[in-house]
Coordinates of C-alpha atoms and ligand atoms in Angstrom, one line a residue:
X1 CA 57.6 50.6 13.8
X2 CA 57.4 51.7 17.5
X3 CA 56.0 54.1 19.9
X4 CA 57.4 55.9 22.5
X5 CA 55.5 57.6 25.3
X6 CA 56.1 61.0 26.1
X7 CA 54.0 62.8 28.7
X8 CA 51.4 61.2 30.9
X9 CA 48.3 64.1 32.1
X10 CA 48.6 63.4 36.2
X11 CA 44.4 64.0 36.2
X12 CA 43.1 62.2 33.6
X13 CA 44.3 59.0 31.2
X14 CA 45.5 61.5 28.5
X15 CA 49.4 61.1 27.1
X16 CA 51.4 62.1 24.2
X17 CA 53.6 59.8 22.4
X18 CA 55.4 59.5 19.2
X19 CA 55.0 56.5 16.4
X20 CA 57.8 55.9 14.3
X21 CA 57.2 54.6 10.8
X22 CA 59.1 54.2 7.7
X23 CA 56.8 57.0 6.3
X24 CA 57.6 59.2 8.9
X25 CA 57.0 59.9 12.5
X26 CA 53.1 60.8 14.1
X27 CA 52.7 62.5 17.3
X28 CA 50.2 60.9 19.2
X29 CA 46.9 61.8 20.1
X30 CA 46.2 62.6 16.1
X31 CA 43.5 62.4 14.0
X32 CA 43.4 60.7 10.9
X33 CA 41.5 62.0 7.6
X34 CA 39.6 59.4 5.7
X35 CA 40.8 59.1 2.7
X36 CA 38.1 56.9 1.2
X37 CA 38.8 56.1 -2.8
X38 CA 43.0 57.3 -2.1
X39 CA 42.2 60.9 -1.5
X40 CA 40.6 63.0 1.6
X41 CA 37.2 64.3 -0.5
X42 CA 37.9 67.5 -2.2
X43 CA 41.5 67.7 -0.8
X44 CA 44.8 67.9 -2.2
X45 CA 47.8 66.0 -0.2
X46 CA 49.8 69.5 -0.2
X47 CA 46.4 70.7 1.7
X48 CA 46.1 67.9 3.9
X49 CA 50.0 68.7 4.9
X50 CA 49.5 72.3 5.2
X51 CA 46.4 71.6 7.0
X52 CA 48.7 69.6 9.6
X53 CA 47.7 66.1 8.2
X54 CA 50.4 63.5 9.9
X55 CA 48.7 60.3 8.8
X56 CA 45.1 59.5 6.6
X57 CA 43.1 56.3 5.8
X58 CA 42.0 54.6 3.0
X59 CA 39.2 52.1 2.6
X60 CA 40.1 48.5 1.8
X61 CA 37.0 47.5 0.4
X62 CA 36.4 50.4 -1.6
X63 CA 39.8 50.4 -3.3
X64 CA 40.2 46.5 -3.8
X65 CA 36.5 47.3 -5.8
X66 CA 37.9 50.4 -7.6
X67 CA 40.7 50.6 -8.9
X68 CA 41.7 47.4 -7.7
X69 CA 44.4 46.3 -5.4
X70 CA 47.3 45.3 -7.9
X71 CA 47.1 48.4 -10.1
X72 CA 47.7 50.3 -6.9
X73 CA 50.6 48.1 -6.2
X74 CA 52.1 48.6 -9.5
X75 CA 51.9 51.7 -8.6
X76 CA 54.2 51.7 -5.8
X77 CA 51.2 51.0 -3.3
X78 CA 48.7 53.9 -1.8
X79 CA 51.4 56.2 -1.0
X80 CA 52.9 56.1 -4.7
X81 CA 49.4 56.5 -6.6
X82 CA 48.3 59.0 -4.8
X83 CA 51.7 60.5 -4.1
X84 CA 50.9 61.1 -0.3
X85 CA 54.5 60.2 1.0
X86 CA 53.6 60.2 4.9
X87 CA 52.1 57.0 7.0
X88 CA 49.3 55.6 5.9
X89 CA 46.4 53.2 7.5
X90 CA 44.4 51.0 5.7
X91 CA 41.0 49.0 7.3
X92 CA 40.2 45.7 6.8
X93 CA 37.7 46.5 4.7
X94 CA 34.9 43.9 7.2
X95 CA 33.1 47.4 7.9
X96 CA 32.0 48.2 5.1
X97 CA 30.9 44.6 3.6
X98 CA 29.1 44.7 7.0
X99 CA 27.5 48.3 6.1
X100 CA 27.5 49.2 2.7
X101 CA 27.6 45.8 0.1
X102 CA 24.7 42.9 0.4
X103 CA 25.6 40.0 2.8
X104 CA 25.3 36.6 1.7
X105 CA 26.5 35.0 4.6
X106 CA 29.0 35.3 7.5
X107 CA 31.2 31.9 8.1
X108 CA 33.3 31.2 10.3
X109 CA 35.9 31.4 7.2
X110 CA 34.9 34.6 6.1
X111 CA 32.4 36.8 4.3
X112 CA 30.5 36.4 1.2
X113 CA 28.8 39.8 -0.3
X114 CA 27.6 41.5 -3.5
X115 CA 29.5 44.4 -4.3
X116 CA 27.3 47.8 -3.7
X117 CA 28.0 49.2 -7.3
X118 CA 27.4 46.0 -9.8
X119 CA 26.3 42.9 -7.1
X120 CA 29.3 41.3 -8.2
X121 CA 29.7 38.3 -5.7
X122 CA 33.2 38.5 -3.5
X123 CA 34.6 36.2 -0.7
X124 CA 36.3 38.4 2.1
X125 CA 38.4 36.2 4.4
X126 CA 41.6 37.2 6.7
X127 CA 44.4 36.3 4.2
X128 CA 42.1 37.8 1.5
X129 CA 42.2 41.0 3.8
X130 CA 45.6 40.8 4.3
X131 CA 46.7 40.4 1.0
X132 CA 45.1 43.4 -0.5
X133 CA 46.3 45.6 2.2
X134 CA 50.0 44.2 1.3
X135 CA 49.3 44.8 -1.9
X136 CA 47.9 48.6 -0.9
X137 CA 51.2 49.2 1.1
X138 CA 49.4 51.1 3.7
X139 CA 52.3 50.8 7.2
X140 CA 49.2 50.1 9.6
X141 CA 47.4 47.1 8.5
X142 CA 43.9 46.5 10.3
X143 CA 43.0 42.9 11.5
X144 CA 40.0 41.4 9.8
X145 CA 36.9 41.3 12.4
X146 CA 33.7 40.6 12.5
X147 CA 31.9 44.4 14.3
X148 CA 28.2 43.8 15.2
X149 CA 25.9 46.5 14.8
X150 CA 24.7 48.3 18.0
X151 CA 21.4 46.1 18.6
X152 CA 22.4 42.8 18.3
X153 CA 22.3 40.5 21.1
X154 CA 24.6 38.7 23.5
X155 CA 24.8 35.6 21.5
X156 CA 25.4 37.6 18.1
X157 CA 28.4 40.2 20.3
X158 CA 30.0 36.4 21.5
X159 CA 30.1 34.9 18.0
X160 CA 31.2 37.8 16.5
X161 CA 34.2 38.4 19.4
X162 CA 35.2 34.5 18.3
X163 CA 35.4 35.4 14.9
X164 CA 37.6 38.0 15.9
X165 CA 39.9 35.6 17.9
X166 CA 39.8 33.3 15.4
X167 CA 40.8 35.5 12.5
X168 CA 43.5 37.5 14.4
X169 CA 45.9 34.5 14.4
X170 CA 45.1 34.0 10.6
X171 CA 45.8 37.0 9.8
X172 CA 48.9 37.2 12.1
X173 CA 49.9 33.4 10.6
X174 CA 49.0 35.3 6.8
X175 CA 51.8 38.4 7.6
X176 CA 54.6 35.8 9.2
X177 CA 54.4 33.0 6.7
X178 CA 54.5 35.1 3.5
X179 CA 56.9 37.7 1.9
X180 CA 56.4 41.5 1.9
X181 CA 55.1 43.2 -1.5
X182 CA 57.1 46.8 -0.7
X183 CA 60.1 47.4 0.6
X184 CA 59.0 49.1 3.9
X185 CA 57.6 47.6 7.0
X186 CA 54.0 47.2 7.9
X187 CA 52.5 46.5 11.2
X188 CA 49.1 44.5 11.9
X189 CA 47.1 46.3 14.6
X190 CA 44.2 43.8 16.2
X191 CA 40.9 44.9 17.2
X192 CA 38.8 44.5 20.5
X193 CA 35.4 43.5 19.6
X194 CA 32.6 43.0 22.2
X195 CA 30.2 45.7 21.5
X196 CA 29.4 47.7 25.3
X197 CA 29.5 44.6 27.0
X198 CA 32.2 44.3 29.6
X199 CA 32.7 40.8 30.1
X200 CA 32.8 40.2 26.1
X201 CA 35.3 43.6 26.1
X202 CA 37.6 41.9 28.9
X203 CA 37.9 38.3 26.7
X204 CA 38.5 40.1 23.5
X205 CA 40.8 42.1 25.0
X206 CA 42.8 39.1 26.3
X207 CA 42.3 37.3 22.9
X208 CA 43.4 39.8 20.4
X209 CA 46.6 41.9 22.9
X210 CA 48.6 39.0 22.2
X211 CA 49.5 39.6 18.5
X212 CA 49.5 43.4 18.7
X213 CA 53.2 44.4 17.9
X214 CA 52.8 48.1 18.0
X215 CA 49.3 49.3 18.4
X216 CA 45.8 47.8 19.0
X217 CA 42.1 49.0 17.7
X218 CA 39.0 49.5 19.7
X219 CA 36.9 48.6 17.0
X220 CA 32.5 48.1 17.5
X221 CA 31.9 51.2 19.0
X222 CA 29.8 54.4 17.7
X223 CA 27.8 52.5 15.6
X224 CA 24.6 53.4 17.1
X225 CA 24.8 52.9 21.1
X226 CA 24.4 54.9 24.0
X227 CA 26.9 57.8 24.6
X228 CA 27.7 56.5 27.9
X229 CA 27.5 53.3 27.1
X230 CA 30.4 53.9 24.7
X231 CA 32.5 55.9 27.0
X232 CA 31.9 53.2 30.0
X233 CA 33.7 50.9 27.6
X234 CA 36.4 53.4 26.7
X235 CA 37.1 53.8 30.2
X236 CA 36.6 50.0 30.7
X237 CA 39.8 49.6 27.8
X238 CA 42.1 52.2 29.3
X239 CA 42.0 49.8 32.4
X240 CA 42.8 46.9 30.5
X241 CA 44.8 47.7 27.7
X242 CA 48.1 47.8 27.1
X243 CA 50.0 51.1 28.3
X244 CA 52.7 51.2 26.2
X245 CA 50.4 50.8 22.3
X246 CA 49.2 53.7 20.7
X247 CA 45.1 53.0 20.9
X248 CA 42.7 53.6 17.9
X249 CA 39.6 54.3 18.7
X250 CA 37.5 53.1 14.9
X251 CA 35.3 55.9 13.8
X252 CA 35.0 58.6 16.6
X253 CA 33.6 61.0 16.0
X254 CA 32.6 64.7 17.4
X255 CA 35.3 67.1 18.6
X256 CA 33.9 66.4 22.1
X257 CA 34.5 62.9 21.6
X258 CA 37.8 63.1 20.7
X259 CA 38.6 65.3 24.1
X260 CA 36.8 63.1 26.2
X261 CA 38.4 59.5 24.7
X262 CA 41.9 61.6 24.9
X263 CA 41.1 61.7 28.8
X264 CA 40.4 58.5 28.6
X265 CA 43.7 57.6 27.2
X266 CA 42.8 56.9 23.5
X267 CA 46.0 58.1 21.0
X268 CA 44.0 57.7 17.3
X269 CA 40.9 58.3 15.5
X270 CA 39.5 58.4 12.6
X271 CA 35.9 59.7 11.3
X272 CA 34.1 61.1 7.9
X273 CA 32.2 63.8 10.1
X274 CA 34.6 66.7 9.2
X275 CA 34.7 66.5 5.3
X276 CA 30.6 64.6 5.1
X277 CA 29.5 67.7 7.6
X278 CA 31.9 70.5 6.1
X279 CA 29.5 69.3 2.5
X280 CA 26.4 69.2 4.4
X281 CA 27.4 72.9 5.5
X282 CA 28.4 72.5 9.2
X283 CA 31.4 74.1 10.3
X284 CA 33.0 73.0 13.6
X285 CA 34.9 76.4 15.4
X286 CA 36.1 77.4 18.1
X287 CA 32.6 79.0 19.3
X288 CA 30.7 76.3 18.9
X289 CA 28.6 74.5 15.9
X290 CA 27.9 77.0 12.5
X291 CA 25.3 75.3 10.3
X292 CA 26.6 77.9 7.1
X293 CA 23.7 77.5 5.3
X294 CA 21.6 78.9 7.6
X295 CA 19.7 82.2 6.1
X296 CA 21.1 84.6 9.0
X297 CA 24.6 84.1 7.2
X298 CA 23.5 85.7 3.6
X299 CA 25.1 88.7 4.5
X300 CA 27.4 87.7 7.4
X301 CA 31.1 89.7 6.1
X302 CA 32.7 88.2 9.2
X303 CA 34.8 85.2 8.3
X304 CA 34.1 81.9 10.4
X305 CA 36.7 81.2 13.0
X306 CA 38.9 84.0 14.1
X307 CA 41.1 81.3 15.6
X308 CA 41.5 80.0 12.4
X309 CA 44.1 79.7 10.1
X310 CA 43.0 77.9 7.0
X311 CA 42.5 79.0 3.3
X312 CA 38.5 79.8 4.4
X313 CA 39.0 81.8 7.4
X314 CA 42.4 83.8 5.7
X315 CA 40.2 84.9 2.5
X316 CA 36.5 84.9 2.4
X317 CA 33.6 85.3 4.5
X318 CA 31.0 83.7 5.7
X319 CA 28.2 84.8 3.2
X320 CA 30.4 83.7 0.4
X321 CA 30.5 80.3 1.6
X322 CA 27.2 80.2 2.2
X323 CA 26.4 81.7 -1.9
X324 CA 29.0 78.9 -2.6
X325 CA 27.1 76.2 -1.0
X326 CA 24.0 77.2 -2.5
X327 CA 24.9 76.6 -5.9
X328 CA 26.6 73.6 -5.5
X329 CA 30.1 75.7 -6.4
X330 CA 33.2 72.6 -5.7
X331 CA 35.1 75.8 -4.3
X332 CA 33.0 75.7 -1.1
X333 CA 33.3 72.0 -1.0
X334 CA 37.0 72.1 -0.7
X335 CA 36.9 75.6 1.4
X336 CA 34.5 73.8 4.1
X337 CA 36.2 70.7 3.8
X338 CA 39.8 72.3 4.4
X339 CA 38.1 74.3 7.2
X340 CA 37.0 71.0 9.6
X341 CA 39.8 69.3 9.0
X342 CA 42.2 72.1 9.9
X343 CA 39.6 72.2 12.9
X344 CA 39.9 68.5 13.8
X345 CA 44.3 68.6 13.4
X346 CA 44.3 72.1 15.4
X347 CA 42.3 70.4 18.0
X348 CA 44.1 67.2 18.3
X349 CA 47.3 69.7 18.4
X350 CA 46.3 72.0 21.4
X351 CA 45.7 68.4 23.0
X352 CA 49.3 67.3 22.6
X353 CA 50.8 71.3 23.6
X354 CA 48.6 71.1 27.0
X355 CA 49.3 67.6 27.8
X356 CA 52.9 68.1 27.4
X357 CA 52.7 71.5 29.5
X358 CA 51.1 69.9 32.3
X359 CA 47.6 72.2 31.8
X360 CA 45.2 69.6 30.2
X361 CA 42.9 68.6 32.7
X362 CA 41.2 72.1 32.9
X363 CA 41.4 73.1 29.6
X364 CA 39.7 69.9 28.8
X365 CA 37.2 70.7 31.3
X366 CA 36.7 74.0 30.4
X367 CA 36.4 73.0 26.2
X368 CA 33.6 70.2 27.0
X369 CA 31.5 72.6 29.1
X370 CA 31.7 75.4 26.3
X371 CA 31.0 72.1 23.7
X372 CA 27.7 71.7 25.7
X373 CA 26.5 75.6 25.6
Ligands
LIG401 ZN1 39.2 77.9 8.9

């Protein structure tokens, strides 16, 4: 794998970039789809491509739970059982034993928790981590860390950026001292830790750079903290990382977001909000915010984004999505679905045109005022 710069923005942090992979090339800044149980909720893979989909994630913990990680191998990995053919990134799966299963305890080894569907006990640790994401196939593996949530306190941040240190190498030592599953390559990307505290950022940073091959994770962030707070140490990364690794900023988040890390010179994301919104009824467009089920939209004929080009915004209208929504009907699931997440890759494509044409910097400007209104 590697990744080659393209176009720096003269104004702001933002570039453009290309990462090669065995599955296929990604043009940087992207967005990546969660694909929590091997599929993007409610989407097909052909819809995911047509929808400009370059690269989606799926959920370690969730799939080494269901359907387990060596019946996806036999199946030729993630890409073969859910016969998505294009790059694929898999998590660690710390986040959700942090968030979703019952902690029993947190060593300096590794995690013990109770699955959140049966309470079955389980033992995460780096090579664990590592193994089932070789086993997954997925060509970005995530380093197992140890993310805080947003209120814990300087001692918890420091233990938990240690952790991090400590199971970088493992899982680095895990990748170098044992053979591949599948036949393509896949590349470990670590994570900073250190919640919004600089000094904690700045020795994680140091730490964890050192085994990145070709791409490194901002990981701890939008997990609850100030907005600032979070973009101080966004802006606090871009000084200190690495120019020349495509950077992942975990879990973020709004379309506003995404602009303002792009500035700030962050080249991936990830985040449920367009598919978990799109089923809640909120439609990102380019006017603003449209909460669908909202009762002025029962006999709204005009379709939702004139700007768009998706299966919604080509065929129905708005009061149809709305009846849709109402009763529950899967159809509006997947039209709403389709809709953000065409949003979201349309988005993070008008970022790439107007960074490579030089006109960026105002745009950008001009697209986070209009967010605010
Ligand atoms: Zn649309």
């Amino acid at each position: 794998m590697n990744f080659t710069l393209l176009k720096s923005d003269k104004n702001t942090s933002a570039r453009t970039g290309i990462l090669q992979t065995d599955h296929g090339t990604i043009e940087t800044p992207i967005f990546m789809p969660v694909g929590t149980h091997g599929a993007v909720k409610t989407l097909s893979p052909q819809e995911l491509e047509t929808a400009g989909a370059q690269i989606i994630l799926g959920n370690t913990y969730h799939l080494y739970l269901r359907p387990g990680h060596t019946l996806i191998k036999d199946a030729g990995g993630l890409h073969g059982f859910a016969n998505w053919e294009n790059p694929i990134l898999t998590d660690s799966g710390g986040f959700q034993v942090f968030s979703l299963a019952t902690l029993n305890k947190i060593t300096d080894d590794g995690v013990e928790f109770r699955s959140h569907l049966n309470g079955s006990k389980h033992f995460f640790t780096p090579d664990v981590s590592m193994d089932i994401q070789r086993h997954l196939g997925s060509d970005i593996i995530m380093a197992f860390d140890e993310c805080p949530p947003s209120d814990a306190d300087f001692q918890t941040i420091e233990t938990a950026v240690k952790r991090t240190a400590k199971w970088i190498k493992q899982c680095w030592d895990y990748l170098k001292s044992t053979p591949p599953i599948h036949s393509w390559e896949q590349t470990l990307f670590p994570i900073v830790q250190g919640g919004v505290v600089p000094e904690l950022r700045k020795r994680s940073a140091e730490e964890v750079v050192p085994f990145a091959e070709c791409g490194i994770a901002i990981g701890g962030l939008a997990v609850g903290e100030e907005k600032n707070a979070m973009f101080d140490t966004i802006a606090l990364m871009d000084n200190i990382l690495p120019k020349d690794h495509p950077r992942y900023l975990m879990g973020v988040g709004t379309p506003a977001d995404l602009v303002e890390s792009v500035m700030n010179g962050v080249d991936m994301f990830d985040c449920v909000m367009p598919t978990r919104n799109a089923r809640n009824g909120q439609l990102f467009t380019s006017t603003g915010k449209l909460n669908i089920r909202n009762g002025k939209y029962k006999d709204d004929f005009s379709i939702v984004d004139e700007n768009c080009s998706c299966m919604l915004c080509q065929n129905h209208t708005r009061a149809y999505l709305r009846h849709l929504l109402n009763v529950n009907e899967i159809y509006g699931l997947r039209l709403a679905s389709l809709h953000n997440v065409t949003y979201y890759l349309n988005l993070m494509k008008e970022m790439r045109t107007r960074i490579n044409d030089g006109s960026f910097s105002p745009w950008a400007k001009r697209y986070l005022d209009n967010y605010k209104k």
